[in-house]
Amino acid sequence: MNNVDEIRLDSRFAELKSCHTRTDPDPLPEPEMAHFNVPLAKEMGIDPEQEILLEILSGNRPWPGYAPISSVYAGHQFGSWVSRLGDGRAHMIAEIVRADGKRVELQLKGSGRTPYSRGADGRAVLRSSIREYLCSEAMHALGVPTTRCLSLVSSPLPVARERMETAAIVCRVSPSFVRFGHFEYFSGDREVLGALADHVISAHFPHLEGPEKYASWLSEVVERTAKLMAKWQSMGFCHGVMNTDNFSILGLTIDYGPFGFMDVFRQHHVCNHSDYEGRYAYGAQPDIGLWNVSCLLQATYSLLSENDEEGAQMASEIYKGYVSAFSREALRLWTGKLGFAEVREGDAALVGRFLTLLQNKRLDFTKSFRNLARPEWVEGMDETWLSDYRARTAAEAMEECLRISKMNSVNPKYVLRNHLAQGAIEKAESGDYSEIGKLMQILSRPYDEQPENERYAEPPSSDLPAIEVSCSS
Ligand code: AMP
Ligand code: MG
C-alpha cells in the first residue's frame, strides 16, 4: 500500500486543455469521514490509514502533483438542448495509475463552485451524497457497470434546498467521466472533437485502434449503452435523470440522483418526482437510451467520413445496432433470471406474462424473482403461469440444485431500496453514520443469503410514508 505521494499519476485527460478549466475546490469546513471505502482504496493501492486523505477528499488540500480541473460539456436535459453545462460542482483531483496498470480518475462531487456552476452553490447535500455513495457500490456488487465511490465526507456547512440541509462530498472513481454531452459540446469543432475521441479510444478502447477506429468505437458505445439499459431493467432499476450529460461514454451508470430500485413492479414507474411527464419511466429507459445514442451520433458523425452524406449513412447503420444489441441482451438476462440456460421459443412470452402478473398483483419485483428459485413458492402466483413455468423448467437439462444456484447469482436478495437509504440518511443527519456501514456491508454481497439481515430484504411496510425523491440534491 502506498502513500498518496507515491501513487503514479497520469495526465492524459488534463492534457486535453480545451475540455476543462483549472479550478480549485472550496475547502469544506470541519470535515468528517462519514464512510471510507477501504476495499476500493486497497484496490487502487492507496494506504487507507493516511490522515492526509481526509484533507484531500474534503477538498482542503490538493493531491500531491495534480492540479484540479473541472470539465465542460453540454447536454439534452429532459429532451431540451442546453448548450453549456459542465462540472458545476465537481473537481477532478487526480488521474492515477494503479499497480496493475489500470488508470482511474478521482473526482470530488459537491466540492464548491466552478466556472460551470451557472449561479448554483456548487455543493451537494448529505442526503443525496449518501444515496450516490451507497448506490454506486451496490450496483458494482450487483455486476452493473458503474462509477464507484471512494469516500463520503460530511460537514456542518449549511446548504439551502427545499429545507436547510448540510454539505457533503463524495469522491467518485471511474476510468473516465467523459459523457455523451462532452461530444455534443464540441460537435462543431472537428479538431477538439477528434482529439477527445482519440483520447477516449486510446485510453479506454485501445483494442479498437486502427483505420476504422471511430466507427468501431461508436458501435461499441452504442452496444454498451444498449446492454446497460437491459441490465438496469433486469435489476428493477430506474435511473431517474437520463439526460445526455448523465450518459457515460464507457457505458457506465453515472450521476446517481433521484434513482430508485422498484419495490412493487410497474412498467410506468417514475422514480423522480420532478419528472412530471414520466419521460424517464422504468419502461421507457431502452427508448431513451436509443434517443441519447442518436444525439451522440448526431454530434460525432463528422468523424466517420470527410463526406457528410457518407458519415451520416455510416452513423445510421451504427444506430441500428442498438435495437438488436438491446433485444439480445434483454432476452438473455430475463431468461437467465427465470433459470433457463438457453433461450427457447416462447421464453420471451413467459417473461412478459410474469412481469404482467407482478404488475397486476402488485408484487415486489426483487423478492418475486428471488423466490422463483424456491420450488415450494407459489404465494401470489397465477396457477396457469406457474404450471407453464414448471413445464419449461422441467425441459432444462441442468440439475435442479445447479439451476437454483445460477438463479440466485442473477436474482439479488438485497438491493438499495429507497426506505433503506432513507433509514441511513435519517441516522446520519443526526450524526450517526453506522447504518451507512451496515448497508455497505450487506449490499456488497447482494446475491448471498444473509440470515442475520433478513429484514433488509423485505419491501417497505405499507404503513411507511411513500418516499419522494426529486432532482434536488
Ligand atoms: P445533475 O442533474 O446533477 O446531473 O446536474 C445537472 C447540471 O447542473 C450539471 O452540470 C451539474 O454540475 C449542475 N449542478 C447541479 N447541482 C449543482 C449545484 N448545487 N451547484 C452547481 N452546479 C450544479
Ligand atoms: Mg449530471
GROMACS .gro file of C-alpha atoms and ligand atoms in nm:
model
  497
    1MET     CA    1   0.000   0.000   0.000
    2ASN     CA    2   0.128   0.343  -0.094
    3ASN     CA    3   0.118   0.694   0.046
    4VAL     CA    4  -0.065   0.935  -0.179
    5ASP     CA    5   0.260   1.094  -0.292
    6GLU     CA    6   0.391   0.756  -0.404
    7ILE     CA    7   0.094   0.681  -0.630
    8ARG     CA    8   0.179   0.701  -1.000
    9LEU     CA    9  -0.006   0.986  -1.168
   10ASP     CA   10  -0.121   1.028  -1.524
   11SER     CA   11  -0.228   1.348  -1.701
   12ARG     CA   12  -0.395   1.228  -2.018
   13PHE     CA   13  -0.725   1.398  -1.952
   14ALA     CA   14  -0.556   1.708  -1.807
   15GLU     CA   15  -0.366   1.744  -2.135
   16LEU     CA   16  -0.691   1.796  -2.327
   17LYS     CA   17  -0.683   2.165  -2.246
   18SER     CA   18  -1.000   2.259  -2.438
   19CYS     CA   19  -1.212   2.024  -2.230
   20HIS     CA   20  -1.170   2.179  -1.887
   21THR     CA   21  -1.065   2.471  -1.670
   22ARG     CA   22  -0.810   2.475  -1.389
   23THR     CA   23  -1.004   2.544  -1.072
   24ASP     CA   24  -0.968   2.458  -0.705
   25PRO     CA   25  -1.226   2.303  -0.472
   26ASP     CA   26  -1.369   2.528  -0.200
   27PRO     CA   27  -1.250   2.396   0.135
   28LEU     CA   28  -1.519   2.217   0.331
   29PRO     CA   29  -1.528   2.328   0.698
   30GLU     CA   30  -1.496   2.073   0.980
   31PRO     CA   31  -1.489   1.770   0.752
   32GLU     CA   32  -1.567   1.429   0.896
   33MET     CA   33  -1.516   1.094   0.722
   34ALA     CA   34  -1.868   0.950   0.730
   35HIS     CA   35  -1.753   0.644   0.540
   36PHE     CA   36  -1.438   0.535   0.364
   37ASN     CA   37  -1.433   0.253   0.112
   38VAL     CA   38  -1.131   0.059   0.235
   39PRO     CA   39  -1.155  -0.225  -0.021
   40LEU     CA   40  -1.164   0.023  -0.310
   41ALA     CA   41  -0.869   0.218  -0.168
   42LYS     CA   42  -0.672  -0.104  -0.144
   43GLU     CA   43  -0.768  -0.199  -0.499
   44MET     CA   44  -0.609   0.127  -0.607
   45GLY     CA   45  -0.302   0.064  -0.395
   46ILE     CA   46  -0.379   0.353  -0.160
   47ASP     CA   47  -0.293   0.303   0.207
   48PRO     CA   48  -0.629   0.372   0.377
   49GLU     CA   49  -0.471   0.478   0.706
   50GLN     CA   50  -0.330   0.813   0.597
   51GLU     CA   51  -0.459   1.123   0.773
   52ILE     CA   52  -0.393   1.332   0.465
   53LEU     CA   53  -0.677   1.151   0.288
   54LEU     CA   54  -0.945   1.338   0.482
   55GLU     CA   55  -0.787   1.670   0.384
   56ILE     CA   56  -0.766   1.570   0.019
   57LEU     CA   57  -1.111   1.413  -0.002
   58SER     CA   58  -1.275   1.716   0.158
   59GLY     CA   59  -1.116   1.947  -0.098
   60ASN     CA   60  -0.897   2.114   0.163
   61ARG     CA   61  -0.571   2.011   0.004
   62PRO     CA   62  -0.472   1.906  -0.349
   63TRP     CA   63  -0.350   1.561  -0.441
   64PRO     CA   64   0.029   1.599  -0.448
   65GLY     CA   65   0.138   1.657  -0.806
   66TYR     CA   66  -0.205   1.714  -0.966
   67ALA     CA   67  -0.377   2.047  -1.034
   68PRO     CA   68  -0.761   2.011  -1.005
   69ILE     CA   69  -0.981   2.072  -1.307
   70SER     CA   70  -1.350   2.095  -1.390
   71SER     CA   71  -1.474   1.983  -1.726
   72VAL     CA   72  -1.709   2.145  -1.977
   73TYR     CA   73  -1.991   1.962  -2.153
   74ALA     CA   74  -2.338   2.025  -2.294
   75GLY     CA   75  -2.644   1.803  -2.295
   76HIS     CA   76  -3.006   1.734  -2.363
   77GLN     CA   77  -3.194   1.770  -2.036
   78PHE     CA   78  -3.544   1.617  -2.043
   79GLY     CA   79  -3.523   1.643  -2.420
   80SER     CA   80  -3.421   2.009  -2.436
   81TRP     CA   81  -3.084   2.121  -2.565
   82VAL     CA   82  -2.858   2.304  -2.316
   83SER     CA   83  -2.550   2.433  -2.494
   84ARG     CA   84  -2.326   2.459  -2.192
   85LEU     CA   85  -2.336   2.263  -1.867
   86GLY     CA   86  -2.017   2.118  -1.724
   87ASP     CA   87  -1.894   2.013  -1.382
   88GLY     CA   88  -2.086   2.273  -1.183
   89ARG     CA   89  -1.988   2.120  -0.852
   90ALA     CA   90  -1.719   1.866  -0.932
   91HIS     CA   91  -1.341   1.872  -0.949
   92MET     CA   92  -1.114   1.608  -1.091
   93ILE     CA   93  -0.842   1.579  -0.828
   94ALA     CA   94  -0.620   1.304  -0.971
   95GLU     CA   95  -0.567   1.067  -1.258
   96ILE     CA   96  -0.385   0.770  -1.116
   97VAL     CA   97  -0.224   0.457  -1.249
   98ARG     CA   98  -0.292   0.157  -1.028
   99ALA     CA   99  -0.036  -0.111  -0.957
  100ASP     CA  100  -0.199  -0.335  -1.218
  101GLY     CA  101  -0.153  -0.064  -1.481
  102LYS     CA  102  -0.522   0.034  -1.494
  103ARG     CA  103  -0.583   0.407  -1.490
  104VAL     CA  104  -0.862   0.569  -1.291
  105GLU     CA  105  -0.975   0.921  -1.232
  106LEU     CA  106  -1.078   1.064  -0.895
  107GLN     CA  107  -1.343   1.331  -0.883
  108LEU     CA  108  -1.488   1.521  -0.589
  109LYS     CA  109  -1.860   1.599  -0.617
  110GLY     CA  110  -2.001   1.881  -0.406
  111SER     CA  111  -1.661   2.049  -0.381
  112GLY     CA  112  -1.773   2.406  -0.450
  113ARG     CA  113  -1.830   2.646  -0.736
  114THR     CA  114  -1.659   2.614  -1.071
  115PRO     CA  115  -1.678   2.817  -1.394
  116TYR     CA  116  -1.971   2.588  -1.485
  117SER     CA  117  -2.187   2.639  -1.176
  118ARG     CA  118  -2.438   2.865  -1.357
  119GLY     CA  119  -2.529   3.055  -1.040
  120ALA     CA  120  -2.577   2.748  -0.820
  121ASP     CA  121  -2.386   2.688  -0.497
  122GLY     CA  122  -2.151   2.409  -0.606
  123ARG     CA  123  -2.248   2.193  -0.312
  124ALA     CA  124  -2.417   1.858  -0.262
  125VAL     CA  125  -2.622   1.771   0.044
  126LEU     CA  126  -2.552   1.480   0.277
  127ARG     CA  127  -2.881   1.311   0.179
  128SER     CA  128  -2.803   1.285  -0.192
  129SER     CA  129  -2.436   1.208  -0.129
  130ILE     CA  130  -2.528   0.909   0.087
  131ARG     CA  131  -2.759   0.785  -0.188
  132GLU     CA  132  -2.489   0.815  -0.454
  133TYR     CA  133  -2.227   0.656  -0.229
  134LEU     CA  134  -2.440   0.357  -0.136
  135CYS     CA  135  -2.592   0.302  -0.477
  136SER     CA  136  -2.274   0.312  -0.681
  137GLU     CA  137  -2.118   0.048  -0.458
  138ALA     CA  138  -2.439  -0.158  -0.454
  139MET     CA  139  -2.455  -0.150  -0.834
  140HIS     CA  140  -2.092  -0.255  -0.858
  141ALA     CA  141  -2.159  -0.555  -0.636
  142LEU     CA  142  -2.465  -0.642  -0.847
  143GLY     CA  143  -2.241  -0.651  -1.153
  144VAL     CA  144  -2.388  -0.341  -1.316
  145PRO     CA  145  -2.127  -0.122  -1.489
  146THR     CA  146  -2.093   0.192  -1.278
  147THR     CA  147  -1.872   0.466  -1.145
  148ARG     CA  148  -1.760   0.392  -0.790
  149CYS     CA  149  -1.724   0.587  -0.465
  150LEU     CA  150  -1.412   0.602  -0.250
  151SER     CA  151  -1.528   0.826   0.030
  152LEU     CA  152  -1.812   1.019   0.185
  153VAL     CA  153  -1.710   1.328   0.379
  154SER     CA  154  -1.969   1.529   0.570
  155SER     CA  155  -1.961   1.875   0.720
  156PRO     CA  156  -2.185   2.102   0.929
  157LEU     CA  157  -2.179   2.360   0.645
  158PRO     CA  158  -2.543   2.459   0.586
  159VAL     CA  159  -2.682   2.417   0.234
  160ALA     CA  160  -3.020   2.555   0.128
  161ARG     CA  161  -3.251   2.324  -0.066
  162GLU     CA  162  -3.627   2.286  -0.004
  163ARG     CA  163  -3.518   2.286   0.359
  164MET     CA  164  -3.184   2.366   0.520
  165GLU     CA  165  -2.950   2.069   0.498
  166THR     CA  166  -2.577   2.012   0.540
  167ALA     CA  167  -2.300   1.962   0.287
  168ALA     CA  168  -2.107   1.651   0.192
  169ILE     CA  169  -1.855   1.547  -0.070
  170VAL     CA  170  -1.823   1.209  -0.233
  171CYS     CA  171  -1.507   1.110  -0.414
  172ARG     CA  172  -1.608   0.924  -0.728
  173VAL     CA  173  -1.377   0.688  -0.908
  174SER     CA  174  -1.404   0.595  -1.273
  175PRO     CA  175  -1.176   0.512  -1.564
  176SER     CA  176  -1.336   0.820  -1.724
  177PHE     CA  177  -1.601   1.080  -1.653
  178VAL     CA  178  -1.648   1.167  -2.020
  179ARG     CA  179  -2.016   1.187  -2.111
  180PHE     CA  180  -2.219   1.195  -2.432
  181GLY     CA  181  -2.257   1.564  -2.353
  182HIS     CA  182  -1.884   1.625  -2.399
  183PHE     CA  183  -1.914   1.525  -2.764
  184GLU     CA  184  -2.229   1.731  -2.804
  185TYR     CA  185  -2.043   2.034  -2.671
  186PHE     CA  186  -1.757   2.000  -2.919
  187SER     CA  187  -1.971   1.881  -3.206
  188GLY     CA  188  -1.899   2.185  -3.424
  189ASP     CA  189  -1.523   2.183  -3.360
  190ARG     CA  190  -1.380   1.900  -3.567
  191GLU     CA  191  -1.033   1.939  -3.417
  192VAL     CA  192  -1.126   1.916  -3.047
  193LEU     CA  193  -1.391   1.656  -3.123
  194GLY     CA  194  -1.125   1.441  -3.289
  195ALA     CA  195  -0.876   1.496  -3.007
  196LEU     CA  196  -1.134   1.398  -2.745
  197ALA     CA  197  -1.238   1.090  -2.940
  198ASP     CA  198  -0.871   0.996  -2.989
  199HIS     CA  199  -0.812   1.027  -2.616
  200VAL     CA  200  -1.117   0.816  -2.528
  201ILE     CA  201  -1.020   0.549  -2.778
  202SER     CA  202  -0.653   0.531  -2.683
  203ALA     CA  203  -0.720   0.535  -2.307
  204HIS     CA  204  -1.038   0.328  -2.291
  205PHE     CA  205  -1.088   0.140  -2.619
  206PRO     CA  206  -0.726   0.059  -2.714
  207HIS     CA  207  -0.837  -0.266  -2.882
  208LEU     CA  208  -1.013  -0.057  -3.148
  209GLU     CA  209  -0.711   0.143  -3.272
  210GLY     CA  210  -0.683   0.119  -3.650
  211PRO     CA  211  -0.814   0.277  -3.969
  212GLU     CA  212  -1.185   0.225  -3.884
  213LYS     CA  213  -1.148   0.323  -3.522
  214TYR     CA  214  -1.422   0.588  -3.500
  215ALA     CA  215  -1.687   0.359  -3.644
  216SER     CA  216  -1.580   0.067  -3.425
  217TRP     CA  217  -1.572   0.289  -3.120
  218LEU     CA  218  -1.918   0.438  -3.176
  219SER     CA  219  -2.057   0.091  -3.244
  220GLU     CA  220  -1.915  -0.030  -2.915
  221VAL     CA  221  -2.053   0.269  -2.723
  222VAL     CA  222  -2.395   0.201  -2.876
  223GLU     CA  223  -2.373  -0.164  -2.778
  224ARG     CA  224  -2.256  -0.092  -2.423
  225THR     CA  225  -2.538   0.160  -2.378
  226ALA     CA  226  -2.798  -0.086  -2.505
  227LYS     CA  227  -2.666  -0.355  -2.272
  228LEU     CA  228  -2.667  -0.117  -1.977
  229MET     CA  229  -3.035  -0.035  -2.036
  230ALA     CA  230  -3.115  -0.408  -2.041
  231LYS     CA  231  -2.917  -0.458  -1.721
  232TRP     CA  232  -3.090  -0.171  -1.541
  233GLN     CA  233  -3.430  -0.310  -1.630
  234SER     CA  234  -3.336  -0.661  -1.524
  235MET     CA  235  -3.249  -0.523  -1.179
  236GLY     CA  236  -3.569  -0.320  -1.147
  237PHE     CA  237  -3.354  -0.007  -1.153
  238CYS     CA  238  -3.469   0.334  -1.270
  239HIS     CA  239  -3.202   0.599  -1.321
  240GLY     CA  240  -3.436   0.895  -1.300
  241VAL     CA  241  -3.239   1.159  -1.495
  242MET     CA  242  -3.129   1.005  -1.823
  243ASN     CA  243  -3.010   1.332  -1.976
  244THR     CA  244  -2.729   1.300  -2.231
  245ASP     CA  245  -2.492   1.475  -1.990
  246ASN     CA  246  -2.558   1.187  -1.749
  247PHE     CA  247  -2.465   0.919  -2.004
  248SER     CA  248  -2.116   0.779  -1.981
  249ILE     CA  249  -1.910   0.723  -2.294
  250LEU     CA  250  -1.794   0.398  -2.130
  251GLY     CA  251  -2.148   0.271  -2.080
  252LEU     CA  252  -2.132   0.310  -1.702
  253THR     CA  253  -2.412   0.414  -1.472
  254ILE     CA  254  -2.322   0.768  -1.367
  255ASP     CA  255  -2.475   1.061  -1.175
  256TYR     CA  256  -2.695   0.898  -0.918
  257GLY     CA  257  -2.972   1.141  -0.825
  258PRO     CA  258  -3.339   1.052  -0.792
  259PHE     CA  259  -3.281   0.689  -0.892
  260GLY     CA  260  -3.480   0.401  -0.746
  261PHE     CA  261  -3.500   0.026  -0.728
  262MET     CA  262  -3.864  -0.060  -0.769
  263ASP     CA  263  -4.044  -0.232  -0.485
  264VAL     CA  264  -4.381  -0.316  -0.642
  265PHE     CA  265  -4.333  -0.370  -1.015
  266ARG     CA  266  -4.484  -0.117  -1.255
  267GLN     CA  267  -4.378  -0.062  -1.616
  268HIS     CA  268  -4.477   0.304  -1.581
  269HIS     CA  269  -4.296   0.355  -1.255
  270VAL     CA  270  -4.140   0.703  -1.241
  271CYS     CA  271  -3.884   0.735  -0.963
  272ASN     CA  272  -3.812   1.107  -0.999
  273HIS     CA  273  -4.085   1.334  -0.866
  274SER     CA  274  -3.951   1.618  -1.082
  275ASP     CA  275  -4.017   1.408  -1.397
  276TYR     CA  276  -4.378   1.520  -1.441
  277GLU     CA  277  -4.428   1.365  -1.782
  278GLY     CA  278  -4.269   1.031  -1.698
  279ARG     CA  279  -4.006   1.074  -1.969
  280TYR     CA  280  -3.765   0.853  -1.775
  281ALA     CA  281  -4.016   0.592  -1.654
  282TYR     CA  282  -3.884   0.238  -1.597
  283GLY     CA  283  -4.035   0.103  -1.919
  284ALA     CA  284  -3.915   0.399  -2.127
  285GLN     CA  285  -3.546   0.356  -2.043
  286PRO     CA  286  -3.448   0.150  -2.351
  287ASP     CA  287  -3.609   0.403  -2.587
  288ILE     CA  288  -3.442   0.691  -2.407
  289GLY     CA  289  -3.106   0.512  -2.432
  290LEU     CA  290  -3.165   0.496  -2.806
  291TRP     CA  291  -3.264   0.860  -2.822
  292ASN     CA  292  -2.945   0.954  -2.637
  293VAL     CA  293  -2.739   0.740  -2.872
  294SER     CA  294  -2.892   0.932  -3.162
  295CYS     CA  295  -2.773   1.258  -3.001
  296LEU     CA  296  -2.423   1.115  -2.966
  297LEU     CA  297  -2.417   1.000  -3.328
  298GLN     CA  298  -2.554   1.334  -3.448
  299ALA     CA  299  -2.267   1.503  -3.262
  300THR     CA  300  -1.992   1.275  -3.390
  301TYR     CA  301  -2.081   1.155  -3.739
  302SER     CA  302  -1.839   1.408  -3.890
  303LEU     CA  303  -1.559   1.185  -3.757
  304LEU     CA  304  -1.678   0.896  -3.969
  305SER     CA  305  -1.606   1.039  -4.313
  306GLU     CA  306  -1.480   1.352  -4.489
  307ASN     CA  307  -1.803   1.330  -4.683
  308ASP     CA  308  -2.103   1.435  -4.473
  309GLU     CA  309  -2.351   1.220  -4.655
  310GLU     CA  310  -2.136   0.911  -4.620
  311GLY     CA  311  -2.075   0.990  -4.249
  312ALA     CA  312  -2.448   1.022  -4.186
  313GLN     CA  313  -2.509   0.694  -4.367
  314MET     CA  314  -2.249   0.518  -4.151
  315ALA     CA  315  -2.395   0.670  -3.835
  316SER     CA  316  -2.739   0.543  -3.922
  317GLU     CA  317  -2.600   0.190  -3.965
  318ILE     CA  318  -2.434   0.214  -3.621
  319TYR     CA  319  -2.761   0.342  -3.475
  320LYS     CA  320  -2.939   0.031  -3.597
  321GLY     CA  321  -2.706  -0.183  -3.386
  322TYR     CA  322  -2.875  -0.058  -3.070
  323VAL     CA  323  -3.205  -0.239  -3.112
  324SER     CA  324  -3.051  -0.577  -3.186
  325ALA     CA  325  -2.794  -0.544  -2.905
  326PHE     CA  326  -3.067  -0.449  -2.661
  327SER     CA  327  -3.308  -0.726  -2.760
  328ARG     CA  328  -3.040  -0.993  -2.745
  329GLU     CA  329  -2.910  -0.883  -2.407
  330ALA     CA  330  -3.254  -0.828  -2.256
  331LEU     CA  331  -3.371  -1.173  -2.355
  332ARG     CA  332  -3.050  -1.328  -2.224
  333LEU     CA  333  -3.083  -1.152  -1.888
  334TRP     CA  334  -3.455  -1.214  -1.836
  335THR     CA  335  -3.442  -1.579  -1.929
  336GLY     CA  336  -3.139  -1.617  -1.703
  337LYS     CA  337  -3.350  -1.472  -1.421
  338LEU     CA  338  -3.611  -1.739  -1.485
  339GLY     CA  339  -3.337  -2.001  -1.465
  340PHE     CA  340  -3.306  -2.103  -1.830
  341ALA     CA  341  -2.963  -2.187  -1.962
  342GLU     CA  342  -3.057  -2.103  -2.320
  343VAL     CA  343  -3.329  -1.908  -2.491
  344ARG     CA  344  -3.609  -2.112  -2.647
  345GLU     CA  345  -3.917  -2.020  -2.841
  346GLY     CA  346  -4.188  -1.893  -2.610
  347ASP     CA  347  -3.944  -1.775  -2.340
  348ALA     CA  348  -3.998  -1.406  -2.416
  349ALA     CA  349  -4.372  -1.452  -2.372
  350LEU     CA  350  -4.320  -1.634  -2.043
  351VAL     CA  351  -4.110  -1.344  -1.915
  352GLY     CA  352  -4.368  -1.093  -2.034
  353ARG     CA  353  -4.651  -1.279  -1.866
  354PHE     CA  354  -4.455  -1.294  -1.540
  355LEU     CA  355  -4.399  -0.918  -1.542
  356THR     CA  356  -4.768  -0.856  -1.618
  357LEU     CA  357  -4.855  -1.080  -1.328
  358LEU     CA  358  -4.626  -0.890  -1.092
  359GLN     CA  359  -4.781  -0.564  -1.205
  360ASN     CA  360  -5.143  -0.678  -1.180
  361LYS     CA  361  -5.098  -0.842  -0.840
  362ARG     CA  362  -4.881  -0.555  -0.713
  363LEU     CA  363  -4.597  -0.787  -0.622
  364ASP     CA  364  -4.246  -0.691  -0.518
  365PHE     CA  365  -4.000  -0.712  -0.811
  366THR     CA  366  -3.681  -0.821  -0.633
  367LYS     CA  367  -3.848  -1.061  -0.394
  368SER     CA  368  -4.063  -1.226  -0.660
  369PHE     CA  369  -3.765  -1.304  -0.883
  370ARG     CA  370  -3.562  -1.430  -0.590
  371ASN     CA  371  -3.849  -1.655  -0.482
  372LEU     CA  372  -3.867  -1.821  -0.823
  373ALA     CA  373  -3.573  -2.036  -0.718
  374ARG     CA  374  -3.773  -2.179  -0.428
  375PRO     CA  375  -3.961  -2.478  -0.567
  376GLU     CA  376  -4.231  -2.465  -0.299
  377TRP     CA  377  -4.304  -2.099  -0.361
  378VAL     CA  378  -4.646  -2.014  -0.502
  379GLU     CA  379  -4.753  -1.711  -0.300
  380GLY     CA  380  -4.945  -1.468  -0.521
  381MET     CA  381  -4.870  -1.672  -0.832
  382ASP     CA  382  -5.113  -1.747  -1.107
  383GLU     CA  383  -5.170  -2.124  -1.144
  384THR     CA  384  -5.154  -2.122  -1.525
  385TRP     CA  385  -4.832  -1.927  -1.538
  386LEU     CA  386  -4.681  -2.143  -1.270
  387SER     CA  387  -4.762  -2.467  -1.446
  388ASP     CA  388  -4.627  -2.334  -1.779
  389TYR     CA  389  -4.314  -2.220  -1.595
  390ARG     CA  390  -4.267  -2.558  -1.428
  391ALA     CA  391  -4.311  -2.735  -1.759
  392ARG     CA  392  -4.048  -2.512  -1.921
  393THR     CA  393  -3.814  -2.561  -1.625
  394ALA     CA  394  -3.854  -2.938  -1.646
  395ALA     CA  395  -3.721  -2.919  -2.003
  396GLU     CA  396  -3.391  -2.775  -1.874
  397ALA     CA  397  -3.102  -3.017  -1.890
  398MET     CA  398  -2.943  -2.869  -1.578
  399GLU     CA  399  -2.952  -3.032  -1.234
  400GLU     CA  400  -3.204  -2.855  -1.014
  401CYS     CA  401  -2.954  -2.751  -0.749
  402LEU     CA  402  -2.724  -2.602  -1.013
  403ARG     CA  403  -3.014  -2.415  -1.173
  404ILE     CA  404  -3.114  -2.276  -0.834
  405SER     CA  405  -2.766  -2.156  -0.755
  406LYS     CA  406  -2.743  -1.995  -1.101
  407MET     CA  407  -3.074  -1.817  -1.043
  408ASN     CA  408  -2.954  -1.693  -0.707
  409SER     CA  409  -2.647  -1.549  -0.874
  410VAL     CA  410  -2.855  -1.326  -1.100
  411ASN     CA  411  -3.163  -1.250  -0.886
  412PRO     CA  412  -3.034  -1.041  -0.597
  413LYS     CA  413  -3.172  -1.080  -0.249
  414TYR     CA  414  -3.057  -0.734  -0.138
  415VAL     CA  415  -3.093  -0.408  -0.332
  416LEU     CA  416  -3.079  -0.048  -0.214
  417ARG     CA  417  -3.447   0.006  -0.163
  418ASN     CA  418  -3.542   0.370  -0.105
  419HIS     CA  419  -3.657   0.308   0.251
  420LEU     CA  420  -3.320   0.151   0.339
  421ALA     CA  421  -3.129   0.451   0.204
  422GLN     CA  422  -3.373   0.677   0.387
  423GLY     CA  423  -3.304   0.498   0.716
  424ALA     CA  424  -2.930   0.554   0.676
  425ILE     CA  425  -2.988   0.919   0.582
  426GLU     CA  426  -3.205   0.992   0.884
  427LYS     CA  427  -2.950   0.842   1.121
  428ALA     CA  428  -2.661   1.022   0.951
  429GLU     CA  429  -2.842   1.354   0.972
  430SER     CA  430  -2.841   1.310   1.348
  431GLY     CA  431  -2.468   1.233   1.345
  432ASP     CA  432  -2.474   0.852   1.344
  433TYR     CA  433  -2.314   0.706   1.032
  434SER     CA  434  -2.334   0.343   1.142
  435GLU     CA  435  -2.622   0.250   0.912
  436ILE     CA  436  -2.416   0.352   0.608
  437GLY     CA  437  -2.151   0.099   0.704
  438LYS     CA  438  -2.413  -0.164   0.773
  439LEU     CA  439  -2.575  -0.117   0.431
  440MET     CA  440  -2.236  -0.111   0.258
  441GLN     CA  441  -2.164  -0.449   0.409
  442ILE     CA  442  -2.498  -0.606   0.323
  443LEU     CA  443  -2.510  -0.466  -0.029
  444SER     CA  444  -2.156  -0.580  -0.106
  445ARG     CA  445  -2.295  -0.939  -0.111
  446PRO     CA  446  -2.634  -0.888  -0.276
  447TYR     CA  447  -2.671  -1.244  -0.404
  448ASP     CA  448  -2.584  -1.419  -0.076
  449GLU     CA  449  -2.833  -1.538   0.180
  450GLN     CA  450  -2.758  -1.340   0.495
  451PRO     CA  451  -2.995  -1.485   0.758
  452GLU     CA  452  -2.897  -1.223   1.014
  453ASN     CA  453  -3.003  -0.946   0.772
  454GLU     CA  454  -3.331  -1.091   0.652
  455ARG     CA  455  -3.528  -0.774   0.727
  456TYR     CA  456  -3.311  -0.579   0.480
  457ALA     CA  457  -3.451  -0.797   0.203
  458GLU     CA  458  -3.809  -0.703   0.285
  459PRO     CA  459  -4.011  -0.447   0.092
  460PRO     CA  460  -4.112  -0.136   0.291
  461SER     CA  461  -4.406  -0.198   0.519
  462SER     CA  462  -4.725  -0.043   0.392
  463ASP     CA  463  -4.751   0.194   0.689
  464LEU     CA  464  -4.425   0.369   0.592
  465PRO     CA  465  -4.492   0.701   0.420
  466ALA     CA  466  -4.400   0.696   0.047
  467ILE     CA  467  -4.053   0.838  -0.009
  468GLU     CA  468  -4.031   1.111  -0.271
  469VAL     CA  469  -3.702   1.172  -0.446
  470SER     CA  470  -3.652   1.463  -0.680
  471CYS     CA  471  -3.375   1.640  -0.873
  472SER     CA  472  -3.297   1.846  -0.561
  473SER     CA  473  -2.954   1.739  -0.443
  474AMP     P1  474  -2.737   1.680  -1.242
  474AMP     O1  475  -2.885   1.687  -1.261
  474AMP     O2  476  -2.695   1.655  -1.101
  474AMP     O3  477  -2.673   1.585  -1.338
  474AMP     O4  478  -2.682   1.826  -1.276
  474AMP     C1  479  -2.701   1.892  -1.398
  474AMP     C2  480  -2.604   2.007  -1.412
  474AMP     O5  481  -2.621   2.102  -1.308
  474AMP     C3  482  -2.457   1.966  -1.405
  474AMP     O6  483  -2.385   2.049  -1.492
  474AMP     C4  484  -2.422   1.992  -1.262
  474AMP     O7  485  -2.285   2.013  -1.244
  474AMP     C5  486  -2.503   2.117  -1.231
  474AMP     N1  487  -2.537   2.129  -1.089
  474AMP     C6  488  -2.629   2.058  -1.020
  474AMP     N2  489  -2.635   2.097  -0.893
  474AMP     C7  490  -2.546   2.197  -0.879
  474AMP     C8  491  -2.506   2.281  -0.771
  474AMP     N3  492  -2.558   2.271  -0.649
  474AMP     N4  493  -2.410   2.374  -0.796
  474AMP     C9  494  -2.356   2.387  -0.918
  474AMP     N5  495  -2.390   2.313  -1.023
  474AMP    C10  496  -2.484   2.218  -1.005
  475MG      MG  497  -2.515   1.529  -1.419
   0.00000   0.00000   0.00000
